[in-house]
Amino acid sequence: MRLQYAGCKIIFFDAGVYYITETLTIPAGTRLVGEAWTVIIGGGKAFSKQSDPTVMVRVGEPGSVGTVEITDIIFSTRGPGVSCPIVSVSR
C-alpha cells in the first residue's frame, strides 16, 4: 500500500486471502475495511529471519500524525520458520 492512499475515506479489500511477501504500510488517516473477514497472510524470505525480524504490517510512518481504522481483517502468517512481529505502530 502506498502513501498515495493516505487520507482516503475507505480502502476496501474484497473477501479473500491476500498473500504478502514484504511489509505492508498503512498510512495515517486511512480506513482499511475488509469484506467477510478478509485475511492478509505474510510469508516468504522477508519474514523468516529470526535474528533480524521484519514487521508484517506497519501502521503509519515515523513522525506521521493521524488515525487508522482497521475493520474486519485478520492478519496471519504462513509457513514454517515465520518469525515476525505481526503489527507495529509507528510513533
Short mmCIF file of C-alpha atoms in Angstrom, two decimals:
data_model
loop_
_atom_site.label_atom_id
_atom_site.label_comp_id
_atom_site.label_asym_id
_atom_site.label_seq_id
_atom_site.Cartn_x
_atom_site.Cartn_y
_atom_site.Cartn_z
CA MET A 1 0.00 0.00 0.00
CA ARG A 2 1.41 3.37 -0.93
CA LEU A 3 1.24 6.78 0.70
CA GLN A 4 -0.96 7.96 -2.18
CA TYR A 5 -3.88 6.37 -0.29
CA ALA A 6 -3.33 8.40 2.91
CA GLY A 7 -6.43 10.37 3.86
CA CYS A 8 -8.76 8.33 1.62
CA LYS A 9 -12.18 7.77 3.10
CA ILE A 10 -12.03 3.97 2.78
CA ILE A 11 -9.74 1.36 1.23
CA PHE A 12 -11.85 -1.74 0.71
CA PHE A 13 -10.50 -5.30 0.45
CA ASP A 14 -12.87 -7.77 -1.22
CA ALA A 15 -13.44 -11.06 0.61
CA GLY A 16 -10.45 -13.32 0.13
CA VAL A 17 -6.95 -14.18 1.21
CA TYR A 18 -4.10 -11.82 0.30
CA TYR A 19 -0.53 -13.14 0.49
CA ILE A 20 2.20 -10.54 1.11
CA THR A 21 5.96 -11.08 0.96
CA GLU A 22 7.09 -7.67 2.23
CA THR A 23 5.93 -5.17 4.85
CA LEU A 24 2.51 -3.65 4.24
CA THR A 25 2.48 0.00 5.39
CA ILE A 26 -0.87 1.55 6.22
CA PRO A 27 -0.58 5.37 6.10
CA ALA A 28 -2.02 7.61 8.82
CA GLY A 29 -5.52 8.82 8.00
CA THR A 30 -6.56 5.54 6.37
CA ARG A 31 -9.67 3.44 6.96
CA LEU A 32 -8.99 -0.16 5.93
CA VAL A 33 -12.14 -2.28 5.63
CA GLY A 34 -12.38 -5.98 4.81
CA GLU A 35 -15.36 -7.88 3.48
CA ALA A 36 -16.42 -11.01 5.35
CA TRP A 37 -13.19 -11.31 7.37
CA THR A 38 -10.57 -10.69 4.72
CA VAL A 39 -7.26 -12.42 5.56
CA ILE A 40 -3.83 -10.89 4.93
CA ILE A 41 -1.11 -13.54 5.23
CA GLY A 42 2.60 -12.78 5.46
CA GLY A 43 5.19 -15.28 4.31
CA GLY A 44 8.41 -15.76 2.44
CA LYS A 45 12.05 -14.89 2.99
CA ALA A 46 11.48 -11.38 4.35
CA PHE A 47 9.61 -12.73 7.36
CA SER A 48 11.75 -15.79 8.14
CA LYS A 49 14.86 -14.21 9.69
CA GLN A 50 14.72 -14.89 13.41
CA SER A 51 17.88 -12.87 14.05
CA ASP A 52 16.54 -9.83 12.14
CA PRO A 53 12.72 -9.93 12.20
CA THR A 54 10.74 -7.83 9.72
CA VAL A 55 7.33 -6.48 10.75
CA MET A 56 4.47 -7.71 8.59
CA VAL A 57 2.11 -4.71 8.89
CA ARG A 58 3.31 -1.20 9.81
CA VAL A 59 0.67 1.33 10.85
CA GLY A 60 1.85 4.85 9.97
CA GLU A 61 5.31 6.13 9.15
CA PRO A 62 7.68 7.54 11.80
CA GLY A 63 6.58 11.10 12.53
CA SER A 64 3.20 10.77 10.82
CA VAL A 65 0.07 12.06 12.54
CA GLY A 66 -3.47 10.78 12.24
CA THR A 67 -5.69 7.83 12.98
CA VAL A 68 -6.04 4.47 11.29
CA GLU A 69 -9.13 2.27 11.44
CA ILE A 70 -8.91 -1.43 10.55
CA THR A 71 -12.18 -3.37 10.37
CA ASP A 72 -12.98 -7.00 9.55
CA ILE A 73 -9.43 -8.01 8.59
CA ILE A 74 -7.43 -10.91 10.02
CA PHE A 75 -3.61 -10.81 9.96
CA SER A 76 -1.81 -14.15 9.90
CA THR A 77 1.45 -15.83 8.84
CA ARG A 78 2.18 -18.80 6.59
CA GLY A 79 4.83 -21.45 6.55
CA PRO A 80 7.40 -22.85 8.91
CA GLY A 81 10.03 -20.56 10.29
CA VAL A 82 7.96 -17.42 10.04
CA SER A 83 9.37 -15.14 12.71
CA CYS A 84 7.98 -11.64 12.51
CA PRO A 85 6.05 -9.14 14.57
CA ILE A 86 2.57 -9.03 13.00
CA VAL A 87 1.57 -5.38 13.55
CA SER A 88 3.75 -2.40 14.52
CA VAL A 89 2.54 1.14 15.19
CA SER A 90 4.96 3.94 14.30
CA ARG A 91 5.28 6.89 16.67
#
